[in-house]
Every structure is written in C-alpha cells, then in structure tokens.
CSV table of C-alpha atoms in Angstrom, one decimal:
chain,number,residue,atom,x,y,z
A,1,MET,CA,88.3,-50.6,-149.3
A,2,ILE,CA,91.7,-50.9,-147.5
A,3,ARG,CA,93.2,-52.4,-150.7
A,4,ARG,CA,92.9,-49.0,-152.5
A,5,TYR,CA,95.3,-47.2,-150.2
A,6,PRO,CA,98.7,-48.9,-150.4
A,7,LEU,CA,99.7,-47.7,-153.9
A,8,PRO,CA,98.6,-44.0,-153.3
A,9,LEU,CA,100.4,-44.1,-150.0
A,10,LEU,CA,103.6,-45.4,-151.6
A,11,VAL,CA,103.5,-42.9,-154.4
A,12,ASN,CA,103.0,-40.0,-152.0
A,13,LEU,CA,105.8,-41.2,-149.8
A,14,LEU,CA,108.1,-41.3,-152.8
A,15,LEU,CA,106.9,-37.8,-153.8
A,16,GLY,CA,108.1,-36.7,-150.4
A,17,VAL,CA,111.7,-37.3,-151.4
A,18,PRO,CA,111.8,-34.5,-154.0
A,19,ALA,CA,109.6,-32.4,-151.7
A,20,LEU,CA,112.5,-32.3,-149.3
A,21,VAL,CA,114.2,-29.6,-151.5
A,22,PRO,CA,111.5,-26.9,-151.2
A,23,LEU,CA,110.7,-27.9,-147.6
A,24,LEU,CA,114.3,-27.6,-146.4
A,25,SER,CA,114.7,-24.5,-148.5
A,26,ALA,CA,111.7,-22.9,-146.9
A,27,ARG,CA,113.0,-23.7,-143.4
A,28,TRP,CA,116.4,-22.2,-144.2
A,29,TYR,CA,114.9,-19.1,-145.9
A,30,LEU,CA,112.6,-18.5,-142.9
A,31,ALA,CA,115.6,-18.6,-140.6
A,32,HIS,CA,118.2,-16.7,-142.7
A,33,GLY,CA,116.4,-15.2,-145.7
A,34,HIS,CA,116.3,-11.8,-144.1
A,35,CYS,CA,120.0,-11.4,-144.1
A,36,GLY,CA,121.4,-8.7,-146.4
A,37,GLN,CA,124.7,-6.8,-146.8
A,38,ASP,CA,123.5,-4.1,-144.4
A,39,ASP,CA,122.8,-6.6,-141.7
A,40,LEU,CA,126.5,-7.5,-141.3
A,41,ARG,CA,127.1,-4.2,-139.6
A,42,ARG,CA,124.2,-4.4,-137.2
A,43,PRO,CA,125.1,-5.7,-133.7
A,44,ASP,CA,121.7,-7.1,-133.0
A,45,LEU,CA,121.7,-9.5,-136.0
A,46,ASP,CA,124.8,-11.6,-135.2
A,47,HIS,CA,123.4,-14.7,-136.9
A,48,CYS,CA,123.9,-13.3,-140.4
A,49,THR,CA,127.1,-14.4,-142.2
A,50,TYR,CA,128.5,-13.9,-145.7
A,51,ASP,CA,127.8,-17.5,-146.5
A,52,GLN,CA,124.1,-17.0,-145.7
A,53,ILE,CA,123.9,-13.9,-147.8
A,54,GLU,CA,125.6,-15.6,-150.8
A,55,SER,CA,123.4,-18.7,-150.4
A,56,SER,CA,120.1,-16.8,-150.3
A,57,GLY,CA,119.6,-16.8,-154.1
A,58,PHE,CA,120.3,-20.5,-154.5
A,59,VAL,CA,118.0,-21.3,-151.6
A,60,LEU,CA,115.2,-19.2,-153.1
A,61,PHE,CA,115.7,-20.9,-156.4
A,62,GLY,CA,115.4,-24.3,-154.7
A,63,LEU,CA,112.3,-23.1,-152.9
A,64,VAL,CA,110.5,-21.9,-156.0
A,65,GLY,CA,111.8,-24.3,-158.5
A,66,GLY,CA,111.5,-27.3,-156.3
A,67,GLY,CA,108.0,-26.2,-155.2
A,68,LEU,CA,106.8,-26.0,-158.8
A,69,LEU,CA,108.3,-29.4,-159.6
A,70,VAL,CA,106.7,-31.0,-156.6
A,71,LEU,CA,103.4,-29.3,-157.4
A,72,ALA,CA,103.5,-30.6,-161.0
A,73,LEU,CA,104.4,-34.1,-159.8
A,74,VAL,CA,101.5,-34.1,-157.3
A,75,LEU,CA,99.1,-32.9,-159.9
A,76,LEU,CA,100.2,-35.6,-162.3
A,77,ALA,CA,100.3,-38.5,-159.8
A,78,ASP,CA,97.4,-37.6,-157.5
A,79,VAL,CA,94.9,-35.9,-159.8
A,80,LEU,CA,95.5,-36.5,-163.5
A,81,GLY,CA,96.6,-40.1,-163.2
A,82,PRO,CA,93.5,-41.3,-161.4
A,83,LEU,CA,91.2,-39.2,-163.5
A,84,ARG,CA,92.8,-40.6,-166.7
A,85,ARG,CA,92.2,-44.2,-165.5
A,86,GLU,CA,88.7,-43.3,-164.2
A,87,ARG,CA,89.6,-44.2,-160.6
A,88,PRO,CA,88.4,-42.3,-157.5
A,89,LEU,CA,90.5,-39.5,-156.3
A,90,THR,CA,89.7,-40.1,-152.6
A,91,PRO,CA,92.5,-42.6,-151.8
A,92,TRP,CA,95.1,-40.3,-153.5
A,93,LEU,CA,94.0,-37.2,-151.7
A,94,VAL,CA,93.6,-38.9,-148.4
A,95,THR,CA,97.1,-40.1,-148.5
A,96,LEU,CA,98.6,-36.8,-149.7
A,97,PRO,CA,99.8,-35.8,-146.2
A,98,ALA,CA,102.3,-38.7,-146.5
A,99,LEU,CA,104.3,-36.3,-148.7
A,100,PHE,CA,105.6,-34.8,-145.4
A,101,VAL,CA,106.8,-38.1,-143.8
A,102,PRO,CA,110.3,-38.0,-145.3
A,103,TYR,CA,110.7,-34.4,-144.1
A,104,ALA,CA,109.5,-35.3,-140.7
A,105,ALA,CA,111.8,-38.3,-140.5
A,106,LEU,CA,114.8,-36.2,-141.6
A,107,SER,CA,113.9,-33.4,-139.1
A,108,ALA,CA,113.6,-36.0,-136.3
A,109,LEU,CA,117.2,-37.2,-137.0
C-alpha cells in the first residue's frame, strides 16, 4: 500500500513549482490589489505606490493565467492520468496537498 504513494507525491511536489506563480500572485494581490490612482492622495493608505498600481494588471494576469494552468495540470496528472491507466485515484488525491509544499518552503525562507 505504501508503494503506491511515492510517484503521486513526487508529481504533486513538482506541480507545486508552477503553482508558485498563482499563489504568490494571490498573496501580493490581497496585500496591494486594492491600490488605485485615487488612493495615492489618501493619507490613510500610505502603502500604495505607483509601482504597485502599475503591477496590478500583471499580477492579476499571473493569478488567473497561472491558476488555470495549474488547474489543467492537476486535472491531467491527478485525475485523467490515473483514470486512463485504470489506476485508483486515492493516492493521487491524498497527496494533492503536497502541491503547497514549495510555497510553504519559499514562505519560510
């Protein structure tokens, strides 16, 4: 039973690398996505800068585009791959949270 988990675990760890783009974009967008041109004149929002306002569109594209790419990769690797080979989905879905390990490791640094 344990022999079924190393390959799905490795695949989901590797899928965590492209998942860094939407995860880091989401973290940035939650912190700075509210910034707009009108916010530069407000004294209570001193954390908004021109660079954050200009970067907002790129970050949103990274969030949506990267999220769709990772979703497609997860569906291909964790659902369609095992179904096509008539293998059980359980090891693939159980190891799916390993997708967040690279993000957690990067955040810990």
